[in-house]
Coordinates of C-alpha atoms in Angstrom, one line a residue:
X1 CA -43.3 -7.4 11.2
X2 CA -41.1 -9.3 8.7
X3 CA -37.3 -9.1 9.0
X4 CA -35.2 -8.5 6.0
X5 CA -34.0 -12.2 6.1
X6 CA -37.6 -13.4 6.2
X7 CA -38.4 -11.2 3.2
X8 CA -35.6 -12.6 1.3
X9 CA -36.6 -16.1 2.0
X10 CA -40.2 -15.4 0.9
X11 CA -39.0 -13.8 -2.4
X12 CA -36.8 -17.0 -3.0
X13 CA -39.6 -19.3 -1.9
X14 CA -42.2 -17.7 -4.4
X15 CA -39.7 -18.4 -7.2
X16 CA -39.7 -22.2 -6.4
X17 CA -43.5 -22.4 -5.7
X18 CA -44.8 -21.4 -9.3
X19 CA -41.8 -22.3 -11.0
X20 CA -41.0 -18.7 -12.2
X21 CA -38.6 -16.3 -10.8
X22 CA -39.9 -12.8 -10.0
X23 CA -38.3 -9.8 -11.7
X24 CA -35.5 -8.1 -9.6
X25 CA -32.8 -5.4 -10.0
X26 CA -29.4 -6.6 -11.1
X27 CA -27.6 -3.5 -9.8
X28 CA -28.6 -0.3 -7.9
X29 CA -26.5 2.5 -6.8
X30 CA -27.2 5.9 -5.2
X31 CA -25.2 8.9 -6.3
X32 CA -25.0 12.6 -5.8
X33 CA -24.0 14.2 -9.1
X34 CA -20.7 12.5 -9.8
X35 CA -20.1 11.1 -6.2
X36 CA -21.1 7.7 -5.0
X37 CA -23.3 7.4 -1.9
X38 CA -23.0 4.2 0.1
X39 CA -26.1 2.1 0.5
X40 CA -26.8 0.1 3.8
X41 CA -26.7 -2.7 3.6
X42 CA -24.7 -3.4 0.4
X43 CA -27.1 -4.0 -2.6
X44 CA -28.5 -7.6 -3.2
X45 CA -31.2 -8.5 -5.7
X46 CA -33.1 -10.2 -2.6
X47 CA -32.7 -7.2 -0.3
X48 CA -35.5 -4.7 -0.7
X49 CA -35.0 -1.9 2.0
X50 CA -31.9 0.4 2.1
X51 CA -30.7 3.3 3.8
X52 CA -28.1 6.0 2.8
X53 CA -26.7 9.2 4.4
X54 CA -25.6 12.1 2.2
X55 CA -22.6 14.4 3.1
X56 CA -23.5 17.9 4.3
X57 CA -22.5 19.4 0.9
X58 CA -24.6 17.1 -1.2
X59 CA -27.8 18.8 -2.4
X60 CA -29.2 16.3 -4.7
X61 CA -29.3 12.6 -5.1
X62 CA -30.4 10.2 -7.7
X63 CA -30.8 6.3 -8.1
X64 CA -29.1 4.3 -10.9
X65 CA -30.7 1.0 -11.4
X66 CA -30.3 -1.9 -13.9
X67 CA -33.0 -4.6 -14.3
X68 CA -32.3 -8.3 -14.7
X69 CA -32.6 -9.8 -18.1
X70 CA -36.1 -9.7 -19.4
X71 CA -37.3 -7.1 -16.9
X72 CA -37.7 -3.3 -16.9
X73 CA -37.3 -0.6 -14.3
X74 CA -40.2 1.3 -12.9
X75 CA -40.6 4.3 -10.5
X76 CA -38.3 7.2 -11.0
X77 CA -34.6 6.0 -11.8
X78 CA -31.9 8.3 -13.0
X79 CA -33.9 11.4 -11.7
X80 CA -32.3 13.8 -9.3
X81 CA -34.1 14.6 -6.0
X82 CA -33.5 17.3 -3.5
X83 CA -31.6 16.2 -0.5
X84 CA -33.7 16.2 2.8
X85 CA -33.5 19.5 4.6
X86 CA -31.3 19.5 7.7
X87 CA -33.1 22.5 9.3
X88 CA -36.3 20.5 9.5
X89 CA -35.1 17.9 11.8
X90 CA -33.3 15.8 9.4
X91 CA -36.3 13.5 8.5
X92 CA -35.1 11.1 5.8
X93 CA -36.6 11.2 2.3
X94 CA -37.8 7.9 0.9
X95 CA -37.5 7.0 -2.8
X96 CA -39.1 3.8 -4.3
X97 CA -38.0 2.0 -7.5
X98 CA -39.2 -1.3 -8.9
X99 CA -38.4 -4.1 -11.2
X100 CA -41.2 -4.9 -13.5
X101 CA -42.1 -8.0 -15.6
X102 CA -43.4 -6.8 -18.9
X103 CA -45.4 -9.9 -19.7
X104 CA -47.3 -10.1 -16.5
X105 CA -47.1 -6.6 -15.0
X106 CA -45.7 -8.1 -11.6
X107 CA -43.6 -5.7 -9.8
X108 CA -40.9 -6.0 -7.0
X109 CA -40.4 -2.7 -5.2
X110 CA -37.1 -1.6 -3.5
X111 CA -37.1 1.1 -0.9
X112 CA -34.3 3.6 -0.2
X113 CA -34.5 6.0 3.0
X114 CA -32.1 8.8 2.4
X115 CA -30.9 11.1 5.3
X116 CA -28.4 13.9 5.3
X117 CA -25.6 14.9 7.8
X118 CA -26.2 18.2 9.7
X119 CA -22.6 19.4 9.2
X120 CA -21.9 19.5 12.9
X121 CA -20.6 16.1 13.2
X122 CA -17.1 15.7 14.7
X123 CA -17.0 11.9 14.6
X124 CA -15.1 9.6 12.2
X125 CA -16.6 6.4 10.6
X126 CA -13.5 4.0 11.3
X127 CA -9.9 4.0 12.4
X128 CA -7.1 1.2 13.0
X129 CA -3.5 1.2 13.9
X130 CA -1.4 -1.3 11.7
X131 CA 0.6 -3.7 14.0
X132 CA -1.6 -3.1 17.0
X133 CA -5.0 -3.2 18.4
X134 CA -7.2 -0.2 19.7
X135 CA -8.2 -0.6 23.3
X136 CA -11.2 -0.2 23.6
X137 CA -12.5 -1.4 20.3
X138 CA -13.3 1.5 18.1
X139 CA -16.6 3.3 18.3
X140 CA -17.3 6.8 16.9
X141 CA -18.3 8.0 20.2
X142 CA -15.2 6.8 22.1
X143 CA -12.4 9.5 22.0
X144 CA -9.5 7.9 24.0
X145 CA -7.6 4.7 23.0
X146 CA -4.5 2.7 24.0
X147 CA -2.4 0.7 21.6
X148 CA 0.5 -1.6 22.1
X149 CA 2.4 -1.6 18.9
X150 CA 4.5 -4.6 17.9
X151 CA 8.2 -4.3 18.1
X152 CA 8.6 -5.1 14.3
X153 CA 7.0 -1.7 13.3
X154 CA 9.3 1.3 13.1
X155 CA 6.2 3.6 12.3
X156 CA 2.8 4.1 13.7
X157 CA 0.6 3.8 10.7
X158 CA -3.1 5.1 11.3
X159 CA -5.8 4.3 8.7
X160 CA -9.0 6.2 9.3
X161 CA -12.4 7.0 7.5
X162 CA -14.2 10.3 7.7
X163 CA -17.8 10.4 8.4
X164 CA -18.3 13.4 6.1
X165 CA -15.9 14.2 3.2
X166 CA -16.2 17.9 4.1
X167 CA -14.6 17.4 7.7
X168 CA -11.2 19.0 8.1
X169 CA -8.5 17.0 10.0
X170 CA -5.2 17.9 11.8
X171 CA -2.9 15.4 13.3
X172 CA -0.7 16.3 16.2
X173 CA 1.9 14.2 18.0
X174 CA 4.0 14.6 21.3
X175 CA 7.7 13.8 21.4
X176 CA 8.8 10.2 22.0
X177 CA 9.2 9.0 25.7
X178 CA 11.1 6.0 26.9
X179 CA 9.2 3.4 28.8
X180 CA 11.2 0.9 30.9
X181 CA 10.4 -2.6 31.2
X182 CA 8.8 -3.3 27.8
X183 CA 9.2 -6.6 26.1
X184 CA 8.7 -7.5 22.5
X185 CA 5.0 -8.4 22.0
X186 CA 2.7 -9.5 19.2
X187 CA -0.6 -7.7 18.8
X188 CA -3.8 -8.7 17.1
X189 CA -4.1 -6.8 13.9
X190 CA -7.7 -5.7 12.9
X191 CA -8.3 -4.5 9.4
X192 CA -10.8 -1.8 8.4
X193 CA -13.3 -3.4 6.1
X194 CA -13.5 -1.5 3.0
X195 CA -15.9 -2.5 0.2
X196 CA -14.6 -2.9 -3.2
X197 CA -15.7 -0.7 -6.1
X198 CA -16.8 3.1 -6.0
X199 CA -17.2 4.4 -2.5
X200 CA -18.5 7.5 -0.8
X201 CA -15.8 7.7 1.9
X202 CA -12.2 6.5 1.3
X203 CA -9.6 5.2 3.7
X204 CA -7.0 7.8 4.6
X205 CA -3.5 7.1 6.1
X206 CA -1.1 8.9 8.5
X207 CA 2.4 7.8 9.6
X208 CA 4.4 8.6 12.6
X209 CA 7.8 7.3 13.7
X210 CA 8.3 5.5 17.0
X211 CA 11.5 3.9 18.3
X212 CA 11.8 0.6 20.2
X213 CA 10.6 0.9 23.9
X214 CA 9.2 4.4 23.5
X215 CA 5.7 5.8 23.8
X216 CA 3.9 8.6 21.9
X217 CA 0.6 10.3 22.1
X218 CA -1.2 11.1 18.8
X219 CA -4.2 13.3 18.5
X220 CA -6.7 13.6 15.4
X221 CA -8.5 16.7 15.6
X222 CA -11.8 16.9 13.7
X223 CA -13.5 20.2 12.4
X224 CA -17.1 20.0 11.3
X225 CA -18.1 20.2 7.6
X226 CA -20.3 23.2 8.2
X227 CA -18.1 26.2 8.9
X228 CA -20.9 28.3 10.3
X229 CA -21.2 25.6 13.3
X230 CA -17.4 25.3 13.8
X231 CA -17.6 22.3 15.9
X232 CA -14.6 20.5 16.9
X233 CA -13.7 17.2 18.4
X234 CA -10.4 15.1 19.3
X235 CA -9.5 11.6 19.2
X236 CA -6.4 10.7 21.3
X237 CA -4.3 7.5 20.7
X238 CA -1.6 6.6 23.3
X239 CA 0.8 4.3 21.4
X240 CA 3.5 2.2 23.2
X241 CA 6.0 0.3 21.1
X242 CA 7.3 -3.0 22.7
X243 CA 11.0 -3.3 23.6
X244 CA 13.7 -6.1 23.3
X245 CA 14.6 -8.5 26.1
X246 CA 17.9 -8.6 28.0
X247 CA 18.8 -11.7 26.2
X248 CA 18.4 -10.1 22.8
X249 CA 18.8 -6.4 23.5
X250 CA 19.2 -4.9 19.9
X251 CA 16.5 -4.5 17.4
X252 CA 17.4 -5.1 13.7
X253 CA 15.5 -3.1 11.5
X254 CA 16.2 -5.2 8.4
X255 CA 14.7 -8.5 9.9
X256 CA 12.1 -6.6 12.2
X257 CA 13.2 -8.6 15.2
X258 CA 15.6 -8.5 18.2
X259 CA 19.2 -9.8 18.0
X260 CA 22.4 -10.2 20.1
X261 CA 24.6 -8.8 17.6
X262 CA 24.2 -6.4 14.7
X263 CA 24.7 -7.3 10.9
X264 CA 27.2 -5.8 8.6
X265 CA 26.5 -2.1 7.9
X266 CA 25.1 -1.4 11.3
X267 CA 26.3 -0.7 14.7
X268 CA 25.1 -1.4 18.3
X269 CA 23.3 1.8 19.4
X270 CA 22.7 0.9 23.1
X271 CA 21.0 4.2 23.8
X272 CA 18.3 3.6 21.4
X273 CA 18.4 -0.4 21.9
X274 CA 18.8 -0.9 18.1
X275 CA 21.2 -1.6 15.3
X276 CA 21.6 1.7 13.8
X277 CA 22.9 2.2 10.2
X278 CA 26.5 3.2 9.5
X279 CA 27.4 6.1 7.3
X280 CA 27.1 5.9 3.6
X281 CA 29.0 3.1 2.0
X282 CA 30.5 1.9 5.2
X283 CA 30.6 -1.8 6.0
X284 CA 31.9 -1.8 9.6
X285 CA 31.6 1.0 12.0
X286 CA 31.7 1.8 15.8
X287 CA 29.3 4.8 15.3
X288 CA 27.6 6.8 12.6
X289 CA 30.7 9.3 12.4
X290 CA 33.5 6.5 12.8
X291 CA 33.9 4.1 10.0
X292 CA 36.4 1.3 10.3
X293 CA 36.0 -0.3 6.8
X294 CA 34.3 0.6 3.6
X295 CA 32.5 -1.5 1.2
X296 CA 34.8 -3.9 -0.8
X297 CA 35.8 -2.3 -4.2
X298 CA 34.2 -3.8 -7.2
X299 CA 35.4 -3.8 -11.0
X300 CA 34.1 -0.3 -11.7
X301 CA 33.6 1.3 -8.2
X302 CA 36.2 1.8 -5.3
X303 CA 35.5 3.4 -1.9
X304 CA 37.8 6.1 -0.2
X305 CA 37.4 6.5 3.6
X306 CA 37.0 10.1 5.0
X307 CA 38.1 9.9 8.5
X308 CA 36.5 13.4 9.4
X309 CA 32.9 12.2 9.2
X310 CA 33.1 8.5 8.8
X311 CA 31.9 8.5 5.2
X312 CA 33.1 6.4 2.4
X313 CA 33.2 8.3 -0.8
X314 CA 32.1 6.3 -3.9
X315 CA 34.6 6.7 -6.8
X316 CA 33.4 5.5 -10.2
X317 CA 35.9 4.4 -12.7
X318 CA 36.2 2.5 -15.9
X319 CA 37.7 -1.1 -16.1
X320 CA 40.4 0.1 -18.5
X321 CA 41.5 2.9 -16.1
X322 CA 41.8 0.7 -13.0
X323 CA 43.5 -2.2 -14.7
X324 CA 45.5 0.0 -17.4
X325 CA 48.9 -1.9 -17.2
X326 CA 47.1 -5.3 -17.1
X327 CA 45.1 -4.3 -20.2
X328 CA 48.2 -3.0 -22.0
X329 CA 50.2 -6.2 -21.2
X330 CA 47.4 -8.3 -22.4
X331 CA 47.1 -6.3 -25.6
X332 CA 50.8 -6.6 -26.4
X333 CA 50.7 -10.4 -25.5
X334 CA 47.6 -11.0 -27.7
X335 CA 49.4 -9.0 -30.5
X336 CA 52.5 -11.2 -30.3
X337 CA 50.3 -14.2 -30.6
X338 CA 48.4 -12.9 -33.5
X339 CA 51.6 -12.1 -35.3
X340 CA 53.1 -15.5 -34.7
X341 CA 50.0 -17.2 -35.9
X342 CA 50.1 -15.0 -39.1
X343 CA 53.7 -16.1 -39.7
X344 CA 52.9 -19.6 -39.3
X345 CA 50.1 -19.5 -41.8
X346 CA 52.3 -17.7 -44.2
X347 CA 55.1 -20.2 -43.7
X348 CA 52.7 -23.1 -44.4
X349 CA 51.2 -21.6 -47.4
X350 CA 54.7 -21.1 -49.0
X351 CA 55.7 -24.6 -48.3
X352 CA 52.4 -25.9 -49.8
X353 CA 52.8 -23.8 -52.9
X354 CA 56.5 -24.5 -53.5
X355 CA 56.1 -28.3 -53.1
X356 CA 53.2 -28.4 -55.5
X357 CA 55.2 -26.3 -58.2
X358 CA 58.2 -28.7 -57.9
X359 CA 56.1 -31.7 -58.5
X360 CA 54.6 -30.0 -61.4
X361 CA 58.0 -29.2 -62.9
X362 CA 59.3 -32.8 -62.3
X363 CA 56.2 -34.2 -64.3
X364 CA 56.8 -31.8 -67.2
X365 CA 60.5 -32.9 -67.6
X366 CA 59.5 -36.6 -67.5
X367 CA 57.1 -36.1 -70.3
X368 CA 59.6 -34.5 -72.5
X369 CA 62.1 -37.2 -72.1

């Protein structure tokens, strides 16, 4: 029996043997009404056998095909077919489509085997935790995982893909629990490989906070797509976040790493082993409710410290109001200079005009004599 790789090589070899390339499909897509259905493997003109699985709610499917230039499509493209019946054992339904050479009549057939989910599935298709690695590696049948989260991640970010879009999900999380003796670790990050373009199942995202050196249990509850079967399943993830070392005991959320001292705007929260943010507009503080120094005033903003809660109130003001006397003094000084300049100009004009008139009169008297 020929493998897919061998068939592809034979198809390419035939093109080289007689100098002509057989007709093929340029694109092929399976859909149910307006919803895309994923083909396995992904479509390639040299791949002739595919499989697909419909969601429980999908009643029909059709194949959209586009031939290569100079070829035409044969079979039954763009025609809806009834989905395979789940009650009859879930036997897949085959649909064939071909690319035909109108000049020679040569045909290249593509086979698509379509199955349908029963609606009782409680498995998901994929899952990963950003900044950590699932142990053991994800498998739909595996329900319990351990994750060592890198210290630089303040949140547990879980990406997952449902097996059926009709499945209902519910996330639950236990309170955080401190784990002693944890050091900062870097974990291998594995990405969920999502194909580009239109997809049958999209990646979903959920976020949970987790402090430095703490652990937390997350559980994903899956309810089947068919409400009459009401099947349920649970995926459990025990996530532990790395802690800082004794040499660098404080986690800095701005840099995402451990430090000896905290930067401006934060204070050393030893209970949480991190640099926690001061109250609003506070530059230096010993705790969230005790501020020692507000941010430095700017041209149009000043900060007033409230000792009751450690908050620095932001007061907006215009430049003119803040520097009223400076502006007034500057205006008076500028006006005096302007007046002085005007007087000087007037004096110069008077001297120039008077001297010119005197010269004219002297010249007139000499002509009369």
